Coordinates of C-alpha atoms and ligand atoms in Angstrom, one line a residue:
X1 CA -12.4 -17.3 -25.7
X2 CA -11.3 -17.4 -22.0
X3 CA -7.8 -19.2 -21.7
X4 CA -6.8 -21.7 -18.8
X5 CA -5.5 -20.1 -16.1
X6 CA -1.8 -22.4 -16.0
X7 CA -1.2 -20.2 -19.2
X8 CA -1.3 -17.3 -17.2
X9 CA 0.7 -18.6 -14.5
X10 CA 3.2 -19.9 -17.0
X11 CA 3.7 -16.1 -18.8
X12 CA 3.8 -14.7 -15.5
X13 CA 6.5 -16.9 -14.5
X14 CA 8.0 -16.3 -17.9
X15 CA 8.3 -12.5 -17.4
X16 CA 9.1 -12.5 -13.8
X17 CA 12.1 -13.7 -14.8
X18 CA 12.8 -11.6 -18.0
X19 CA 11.8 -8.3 -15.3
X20 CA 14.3 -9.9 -13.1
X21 CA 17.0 -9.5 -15.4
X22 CA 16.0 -6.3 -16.5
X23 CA 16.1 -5.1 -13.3
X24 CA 19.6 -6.7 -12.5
X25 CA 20.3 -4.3 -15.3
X26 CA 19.0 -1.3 -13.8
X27 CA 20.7 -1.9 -10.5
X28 CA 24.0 -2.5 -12.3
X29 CA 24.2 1.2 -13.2
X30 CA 26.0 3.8 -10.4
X31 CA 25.5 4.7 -8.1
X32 CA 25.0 1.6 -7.2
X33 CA 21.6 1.6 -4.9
X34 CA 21.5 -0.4 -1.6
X35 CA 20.4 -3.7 -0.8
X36 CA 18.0 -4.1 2.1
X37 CA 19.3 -3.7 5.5
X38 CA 16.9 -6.2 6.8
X39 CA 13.7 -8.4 6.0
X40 CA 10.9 -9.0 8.2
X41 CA 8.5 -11.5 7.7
X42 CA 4.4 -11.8 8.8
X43 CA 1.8 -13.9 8.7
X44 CA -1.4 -12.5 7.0
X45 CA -4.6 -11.5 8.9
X46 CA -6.9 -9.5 6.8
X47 CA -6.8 -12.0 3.2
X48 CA -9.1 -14.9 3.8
X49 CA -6.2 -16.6 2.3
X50 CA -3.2 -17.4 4.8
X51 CA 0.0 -16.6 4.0
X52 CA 3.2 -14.5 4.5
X53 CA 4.4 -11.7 3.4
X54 CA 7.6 -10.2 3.5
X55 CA 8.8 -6.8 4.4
X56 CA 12.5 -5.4 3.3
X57 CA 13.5 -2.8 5.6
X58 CA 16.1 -0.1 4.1
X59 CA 17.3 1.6 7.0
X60 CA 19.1 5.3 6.8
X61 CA 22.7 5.6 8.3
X62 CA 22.2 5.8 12.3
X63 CA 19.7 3.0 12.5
X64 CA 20.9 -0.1 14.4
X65 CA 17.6 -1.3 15.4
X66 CA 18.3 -5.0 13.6
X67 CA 22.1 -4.9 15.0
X68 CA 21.7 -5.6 18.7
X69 CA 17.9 -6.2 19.4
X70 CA 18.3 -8.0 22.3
X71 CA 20.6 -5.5 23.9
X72 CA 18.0 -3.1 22.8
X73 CA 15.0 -4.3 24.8
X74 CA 17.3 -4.4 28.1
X75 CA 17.8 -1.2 27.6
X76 CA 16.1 1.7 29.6
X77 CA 13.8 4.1 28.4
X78 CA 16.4 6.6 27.1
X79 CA 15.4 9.2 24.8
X80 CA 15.8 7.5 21.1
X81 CA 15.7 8.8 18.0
X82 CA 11.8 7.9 16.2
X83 CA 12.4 7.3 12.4
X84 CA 9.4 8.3 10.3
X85 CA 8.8 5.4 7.7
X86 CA 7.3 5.3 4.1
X87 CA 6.1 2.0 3.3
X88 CA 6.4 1.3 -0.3
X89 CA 4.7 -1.1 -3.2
X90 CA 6.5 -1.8 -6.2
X91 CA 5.1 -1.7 -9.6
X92 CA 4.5 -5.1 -12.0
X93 CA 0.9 -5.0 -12.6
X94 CA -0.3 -6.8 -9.5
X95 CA 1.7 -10.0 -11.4
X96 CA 5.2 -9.3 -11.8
X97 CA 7.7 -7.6 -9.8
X98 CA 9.7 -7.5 -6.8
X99 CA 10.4 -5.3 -3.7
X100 CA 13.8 -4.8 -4.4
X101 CA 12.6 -3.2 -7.6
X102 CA 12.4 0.5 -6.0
X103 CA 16.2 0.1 -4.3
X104 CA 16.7 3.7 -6.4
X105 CA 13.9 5.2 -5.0
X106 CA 15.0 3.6 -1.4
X107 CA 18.0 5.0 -1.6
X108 CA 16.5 8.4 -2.6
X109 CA 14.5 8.8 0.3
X110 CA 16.9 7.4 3.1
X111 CA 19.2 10.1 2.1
X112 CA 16.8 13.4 1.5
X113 CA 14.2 12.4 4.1
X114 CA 16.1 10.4 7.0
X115 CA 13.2 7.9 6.7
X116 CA 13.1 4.2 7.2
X117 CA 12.0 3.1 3.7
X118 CA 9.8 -0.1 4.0
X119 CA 9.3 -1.8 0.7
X120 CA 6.4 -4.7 0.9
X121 CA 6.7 -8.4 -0.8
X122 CA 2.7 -8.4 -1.5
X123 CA 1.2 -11.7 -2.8
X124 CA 0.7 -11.5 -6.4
X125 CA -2.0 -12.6 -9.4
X126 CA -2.7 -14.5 -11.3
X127 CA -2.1 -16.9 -7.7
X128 CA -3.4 -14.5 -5.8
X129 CA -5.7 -12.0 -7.7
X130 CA -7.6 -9.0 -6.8
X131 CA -8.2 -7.9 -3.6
X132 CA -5.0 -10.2 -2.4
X133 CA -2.6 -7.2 -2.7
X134 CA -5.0 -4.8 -1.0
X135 CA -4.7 -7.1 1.9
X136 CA -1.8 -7.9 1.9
X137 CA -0.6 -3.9 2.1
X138 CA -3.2 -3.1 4.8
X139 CA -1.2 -6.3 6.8
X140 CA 2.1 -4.3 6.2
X141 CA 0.7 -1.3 7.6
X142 CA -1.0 -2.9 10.7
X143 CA 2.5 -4.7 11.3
X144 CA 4.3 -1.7 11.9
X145 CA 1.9 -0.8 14.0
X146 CA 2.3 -3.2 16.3
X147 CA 6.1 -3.0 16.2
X148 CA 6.6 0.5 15.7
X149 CA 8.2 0.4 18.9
X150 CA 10.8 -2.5 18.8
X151 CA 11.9 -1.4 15.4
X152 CA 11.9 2.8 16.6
X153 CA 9.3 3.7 13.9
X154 CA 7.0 6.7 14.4
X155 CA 3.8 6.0 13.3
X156 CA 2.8 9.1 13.5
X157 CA 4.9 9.9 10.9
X158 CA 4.4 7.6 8.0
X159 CA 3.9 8.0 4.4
X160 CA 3.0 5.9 1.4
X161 CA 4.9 5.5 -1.9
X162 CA 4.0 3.0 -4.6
X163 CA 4.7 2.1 -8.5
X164 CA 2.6 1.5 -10.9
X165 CA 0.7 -1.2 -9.8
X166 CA 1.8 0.1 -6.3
X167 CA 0.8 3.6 -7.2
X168 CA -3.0 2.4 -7.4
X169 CA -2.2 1.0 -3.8
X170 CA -1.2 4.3 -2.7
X171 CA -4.9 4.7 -2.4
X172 CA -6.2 1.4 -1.7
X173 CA -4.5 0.2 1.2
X174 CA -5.5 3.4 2.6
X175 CA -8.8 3.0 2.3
X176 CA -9.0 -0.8 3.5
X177 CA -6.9 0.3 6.2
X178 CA -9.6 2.5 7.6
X179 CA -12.0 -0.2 7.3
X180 CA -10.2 -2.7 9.2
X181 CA -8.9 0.0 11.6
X182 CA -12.3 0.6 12.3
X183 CA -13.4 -3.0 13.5
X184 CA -10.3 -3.3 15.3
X185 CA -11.0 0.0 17.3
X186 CA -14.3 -1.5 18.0
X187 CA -13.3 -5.1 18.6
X188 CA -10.7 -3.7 21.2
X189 CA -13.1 -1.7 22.9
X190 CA -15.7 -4.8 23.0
X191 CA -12.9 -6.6 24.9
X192 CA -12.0 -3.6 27.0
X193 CA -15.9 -4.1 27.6
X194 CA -16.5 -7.6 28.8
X195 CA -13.2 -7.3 30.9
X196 CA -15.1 -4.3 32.8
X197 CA -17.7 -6.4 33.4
X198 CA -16.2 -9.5 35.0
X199 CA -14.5 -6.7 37.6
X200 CA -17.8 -5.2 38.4
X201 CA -20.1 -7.7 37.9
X202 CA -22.8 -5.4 37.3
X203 CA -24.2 -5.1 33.5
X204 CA -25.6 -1.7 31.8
X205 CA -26.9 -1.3 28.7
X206 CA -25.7 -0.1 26.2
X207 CA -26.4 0.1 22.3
X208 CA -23.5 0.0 20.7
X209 CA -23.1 1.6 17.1
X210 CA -21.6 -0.3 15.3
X211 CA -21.7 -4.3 14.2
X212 CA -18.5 -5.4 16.4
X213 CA -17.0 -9.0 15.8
X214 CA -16.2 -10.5 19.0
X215 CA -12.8 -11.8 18.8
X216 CA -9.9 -9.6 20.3
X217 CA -6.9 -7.6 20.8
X218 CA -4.6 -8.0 18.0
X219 CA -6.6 -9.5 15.2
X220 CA -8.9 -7.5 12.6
X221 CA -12.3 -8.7 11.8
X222 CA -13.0 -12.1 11.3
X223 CA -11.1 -13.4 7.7
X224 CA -14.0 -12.9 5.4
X225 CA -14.9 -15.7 4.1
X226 CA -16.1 -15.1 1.0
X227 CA -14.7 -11.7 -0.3
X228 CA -17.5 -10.6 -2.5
X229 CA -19.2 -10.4 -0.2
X230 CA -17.2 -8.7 2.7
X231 CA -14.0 -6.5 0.9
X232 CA -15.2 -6.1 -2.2
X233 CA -18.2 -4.6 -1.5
X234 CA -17.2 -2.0 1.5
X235 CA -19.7 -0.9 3.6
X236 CA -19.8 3.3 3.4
X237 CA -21.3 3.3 6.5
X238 CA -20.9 0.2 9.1
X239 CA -24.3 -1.2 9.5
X240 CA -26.1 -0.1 13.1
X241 CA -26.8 -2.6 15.4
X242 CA -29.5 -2.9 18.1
X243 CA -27.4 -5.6 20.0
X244 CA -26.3 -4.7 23.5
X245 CA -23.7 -5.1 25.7
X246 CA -22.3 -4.9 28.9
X247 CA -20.7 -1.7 30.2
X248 CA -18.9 -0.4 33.1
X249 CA -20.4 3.2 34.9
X250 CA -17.4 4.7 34.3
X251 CA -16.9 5.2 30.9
X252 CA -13.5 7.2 31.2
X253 CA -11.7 3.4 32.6
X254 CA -12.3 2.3 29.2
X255 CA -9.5 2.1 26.9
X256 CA -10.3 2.9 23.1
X257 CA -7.9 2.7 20.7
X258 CA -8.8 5.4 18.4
X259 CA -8.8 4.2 14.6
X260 CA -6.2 7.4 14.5
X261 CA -3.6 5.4 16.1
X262 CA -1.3 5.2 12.7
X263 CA -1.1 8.5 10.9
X264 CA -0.3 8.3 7.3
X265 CA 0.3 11.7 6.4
X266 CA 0.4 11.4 2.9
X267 CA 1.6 8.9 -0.4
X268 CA 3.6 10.1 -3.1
X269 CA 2.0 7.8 -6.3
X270 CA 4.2 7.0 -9.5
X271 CA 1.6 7.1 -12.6
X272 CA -0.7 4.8 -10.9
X273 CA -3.8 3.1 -12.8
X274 CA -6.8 4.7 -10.5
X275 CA -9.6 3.6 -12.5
X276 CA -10.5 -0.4 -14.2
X277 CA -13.6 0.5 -15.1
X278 CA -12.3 2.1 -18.6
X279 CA -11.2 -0.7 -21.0
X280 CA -7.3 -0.8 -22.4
X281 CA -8.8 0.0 -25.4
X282 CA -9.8 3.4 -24.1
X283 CA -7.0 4.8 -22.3
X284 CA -5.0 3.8 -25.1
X285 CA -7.2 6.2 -27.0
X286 CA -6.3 9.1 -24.7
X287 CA -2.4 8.4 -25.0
X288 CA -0.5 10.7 -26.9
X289 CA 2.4 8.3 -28.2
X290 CA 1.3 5.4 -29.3
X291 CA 4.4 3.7 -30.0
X292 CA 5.2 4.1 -26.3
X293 CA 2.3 2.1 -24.8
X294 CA 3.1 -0.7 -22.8
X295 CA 2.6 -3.9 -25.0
X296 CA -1.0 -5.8 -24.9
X297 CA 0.7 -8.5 -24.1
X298 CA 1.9 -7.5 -20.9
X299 CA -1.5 -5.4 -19.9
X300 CA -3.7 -8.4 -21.2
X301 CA -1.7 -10.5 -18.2
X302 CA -2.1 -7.9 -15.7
X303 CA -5.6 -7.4 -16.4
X304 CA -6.5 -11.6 -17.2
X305 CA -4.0 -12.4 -13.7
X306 CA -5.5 -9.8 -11.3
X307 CA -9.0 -8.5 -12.6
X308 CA -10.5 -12.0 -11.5
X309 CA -13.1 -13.4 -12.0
X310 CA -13.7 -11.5 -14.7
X311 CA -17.2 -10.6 -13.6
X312 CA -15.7 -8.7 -11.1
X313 CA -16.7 -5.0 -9.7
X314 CA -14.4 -2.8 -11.9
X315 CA -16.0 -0.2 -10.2
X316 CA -15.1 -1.7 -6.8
X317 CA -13.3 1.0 -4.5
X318 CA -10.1 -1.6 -3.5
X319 CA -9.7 -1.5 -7.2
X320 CA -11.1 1.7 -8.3
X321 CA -9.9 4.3 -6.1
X322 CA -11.5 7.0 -8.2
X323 CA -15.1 5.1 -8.6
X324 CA -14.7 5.9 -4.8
X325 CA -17.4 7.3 -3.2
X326 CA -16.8 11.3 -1.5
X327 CA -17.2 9.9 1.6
X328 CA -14.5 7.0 1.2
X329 CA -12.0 9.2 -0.2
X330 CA -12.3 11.9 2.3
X331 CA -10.7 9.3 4.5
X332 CA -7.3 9.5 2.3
X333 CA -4.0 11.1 3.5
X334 CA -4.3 15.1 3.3
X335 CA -1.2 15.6 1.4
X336 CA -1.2 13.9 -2.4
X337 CA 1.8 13.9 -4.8
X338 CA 1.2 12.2 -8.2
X339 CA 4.2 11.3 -10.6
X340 CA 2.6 10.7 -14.1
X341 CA 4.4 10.1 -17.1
X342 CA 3.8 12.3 -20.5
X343 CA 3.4 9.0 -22.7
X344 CA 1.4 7.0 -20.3
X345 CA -1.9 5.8 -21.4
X346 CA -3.1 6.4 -17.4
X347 CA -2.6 10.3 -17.3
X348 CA -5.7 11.3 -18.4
X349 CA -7.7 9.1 -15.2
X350 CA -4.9 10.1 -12.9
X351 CA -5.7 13.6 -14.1
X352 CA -9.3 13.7 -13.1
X353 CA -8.9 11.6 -10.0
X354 CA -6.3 14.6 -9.1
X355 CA -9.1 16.9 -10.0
X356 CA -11.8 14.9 -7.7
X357 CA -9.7 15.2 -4.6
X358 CA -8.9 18.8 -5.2
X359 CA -10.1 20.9 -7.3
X360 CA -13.0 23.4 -7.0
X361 CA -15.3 21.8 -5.5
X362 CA -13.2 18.9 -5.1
X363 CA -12.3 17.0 -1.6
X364 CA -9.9 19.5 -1.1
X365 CA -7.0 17.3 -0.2
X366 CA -3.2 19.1 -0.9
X367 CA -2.7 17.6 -4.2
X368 CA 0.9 17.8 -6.1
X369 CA 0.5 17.0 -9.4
X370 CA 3.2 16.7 -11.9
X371 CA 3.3 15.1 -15.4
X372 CA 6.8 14.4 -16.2
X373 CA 7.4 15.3 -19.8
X374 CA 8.4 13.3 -22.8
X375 CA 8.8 9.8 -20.7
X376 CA 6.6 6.6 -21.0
X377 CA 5.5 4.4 -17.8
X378 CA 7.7 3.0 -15.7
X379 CA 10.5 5.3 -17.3
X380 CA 12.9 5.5 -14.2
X381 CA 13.3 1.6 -14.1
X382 CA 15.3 1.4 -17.8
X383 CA 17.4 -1.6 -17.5
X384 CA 20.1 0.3 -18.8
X385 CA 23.7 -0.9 -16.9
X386 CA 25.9 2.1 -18.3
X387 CA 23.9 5.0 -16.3
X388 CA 21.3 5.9 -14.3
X389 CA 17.9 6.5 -15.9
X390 CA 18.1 10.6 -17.0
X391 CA 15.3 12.5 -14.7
X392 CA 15.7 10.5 -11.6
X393 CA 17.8 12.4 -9.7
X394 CA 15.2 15.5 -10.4
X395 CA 11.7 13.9 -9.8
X396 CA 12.8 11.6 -7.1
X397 CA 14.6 14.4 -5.6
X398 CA 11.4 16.7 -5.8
X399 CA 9.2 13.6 -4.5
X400 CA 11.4 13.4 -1.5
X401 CA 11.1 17.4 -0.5
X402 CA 7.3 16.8 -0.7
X403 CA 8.6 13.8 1.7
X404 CA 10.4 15.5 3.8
X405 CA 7.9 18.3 4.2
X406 CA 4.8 16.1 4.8
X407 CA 6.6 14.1 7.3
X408 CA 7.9 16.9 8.8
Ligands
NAG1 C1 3.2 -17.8 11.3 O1 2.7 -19.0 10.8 C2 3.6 -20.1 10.9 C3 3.0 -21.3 10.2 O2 1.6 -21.3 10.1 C4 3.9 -20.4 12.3 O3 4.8 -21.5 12.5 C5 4.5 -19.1 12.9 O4 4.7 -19.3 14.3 C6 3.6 -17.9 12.7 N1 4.3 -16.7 13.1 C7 3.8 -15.8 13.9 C8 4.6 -14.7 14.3 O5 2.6 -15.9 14.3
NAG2 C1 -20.3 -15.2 -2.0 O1 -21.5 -14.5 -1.8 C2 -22.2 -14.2 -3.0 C3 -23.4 -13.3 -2.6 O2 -24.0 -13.7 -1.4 C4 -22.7 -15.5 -3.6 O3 -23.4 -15.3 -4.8 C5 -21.4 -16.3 -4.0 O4 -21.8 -17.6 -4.5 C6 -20.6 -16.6 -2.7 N1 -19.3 -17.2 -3.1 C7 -18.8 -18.1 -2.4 C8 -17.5 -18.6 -2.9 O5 -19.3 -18.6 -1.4

């Protein structure tokens, strides 16, 4: 029996704003954590769907980047202080949940590792369903990017932490981001082409590799417009073309912007789901407290608001990070921390994805693995007023010296 969609909407509306209140709770308790020190907003470029999303900036002490920016600009080319950033993806199941959500975790890492915490308002199901969110967090990413500068971030110095929900983007915007870096590179260096030409007015031949779309500088490939075809199907290897273009006889003028430009160092994942392909059914098998699962009712809304259609690719790579192919994954962060919870019916995925990526044999990434005992998912967000969750001070605190190490 498949149910009308404006059921699902409803329920998620309905639990947004029982979360909401939950998580009033949870931010009631001391020490209080911080609100955003500013919010940024942008308008979507990779989702064949249009619209914004919003980014809240939490800012450690020192940063005055928002206070004055006009005074900023004017001023000269002093030395200034680059703040590495982690960009961060709340948890809610790809339906539920707000930025503000990980304030704790904010606070956590503006104090330990002097970073600019960057926590991202991604579209969610069941409006925007699967791979909206993907998108939306490889927009984020190309933001800063572009405004690293105005906003003194050091993109060569950024990390990734995520929720949940978020956790699984902790390796899917990743590994969209490479894709779109890699038409941008090449739609940059088409442009850097064609202006060659009109200055020389000569033409060469030349075969170029690799497919390019032919619009330029700050945009990404072309919207898709139809995603099952385009994102959710990623090409392994971009598909050679014999066409040819124009090229200048001195290849060292031409600018290319490496897909290298943004350096994500690492992502520090709190017990993401890495792999759809299992039914709830079985990873509630593997779970060792069965009392502690996280209601059907809430997983069947995830799964009915995001997984959609429901002939979708479970195996798909934006969704599936672990049904990734070698070659896909190699291009993840070197450095992996994973936060999974005891009673958690995802450890057992998250274990052998951990095992994939480094292991014997494995990808040989630097992988930090800890399973933190005797807690169910989504254990540090109890919306208890009275204290702060037990634990948090210890695994965020250990998260944030794997932090402050990889961003070193
Ligand atoms: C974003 O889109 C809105 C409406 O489409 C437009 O008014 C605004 O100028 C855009 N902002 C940027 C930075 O492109
Ligand atoms: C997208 O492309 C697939 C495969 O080519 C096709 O089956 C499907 O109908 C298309 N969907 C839309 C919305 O155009």
């Amino acid at each position: 029996m498949t149910r009308p969609r404006w059921i699902l909407h409803l329920q998620a509306s309905f639990f947004r704003s029982l979360m909401s209140i939950g998580m009033f709770l949870h931010r009631r308790a001391s020490p209080s954590p911080p609100s955003p020190t500013f919010t940024r907003s942008l308008n979507t470029t990779v989702s064949p769907h249009p619209g914004r999303v919003k980014l809240h900036f939490y800012a450690p002490k020192g940063y005055d980047a928002h206070i004055k920016p006009h005074q900023r600009r004017r001023r000269s080319v002093v030395k200034r202080h680059l703040y590495p950033v982690v960009v961060n993806f709340h948890g809610g199941g790809f339906t539920l949940g707000h930025p503000t959500d990980d304030a704790r975790w904010a606070a956590y890492v503006m104090s330990r590792v002097g970073a600019v915490v960057v926590s991202v308002d991604y579209r969610l199901a069941p409006k925007c369903p699967f791979p909206t969110a993907v998108e939306d967090g490889v927009d984020a990413m190309l933001w800063l990017a572009d405004h690293a500068t105005e906003l003194d971030l050091d993109i060569d110095r950024m990390a990734i932490s995520g929720f949940s929900s978020g956790g699984n983007m902790c390796f899917t915007v990743p590994l969209m981001l490479q894709e779109c870096l890699l038409y941008r590179a090449v739609s940059r260096r088409t442009a850097a082409l064609s202006t060659l030409e009109l200055e020389n007015g000569e033409n060469v031949k030349v075969v170029d590799t690799i497919d390019a779309p032919t619009d330029t500088e700050n945009s990404i490939v072309d919207p898709p417009t139809n995603t099952t075809t385009s994102m959710l199907n990623p090409p392994t290897n971009p598909s050679p073309s014999t066409s040819t273009s124009s090229i200048a006889k001195d290849p060292t003028k031409i600018i290319i912007t490496s897909p290298l430009e943004l350096n994500i160092r690492g992502v520090v994942a709190f017990y993401p789901p890495v792999d759809y392909t299992q039914s709830r059914a079985a990873r509630r098998a593997t779970c060792i407290r069965h009392d502690q699962h996280l209601p059907a009712l809430f997983t069947n809304l995830f799964d009915r608001s995001y997984l959609y259609p429901p002939t979708l690719n479970k195996a798909n790579a934006y969704l599936s990070p672990a049904r990734a192919s070698d070659d896909m994954l190699a291009a993840l962060p070197e450095e992996i921390v994973i936060v999974a919870a005891e009673w958690d019916m995802l450890v057992k995925e998250t274990e052998k994805f951990r095992d994939r990526l480094a292991g014997e044999g494995g990808l040989g990434k630097k992988v930090k693995y800890w399973c933190v005992p005797g807690v169910p998912h989504a254990w540090d967000k109890a919306p208890n007023p009275f204290r702060e969750t037990p634990g948090l001070a210890e695994w965020y605190g250990r998260s944030c010296d794997e932090l402050k190490r990889i961003l070193e």
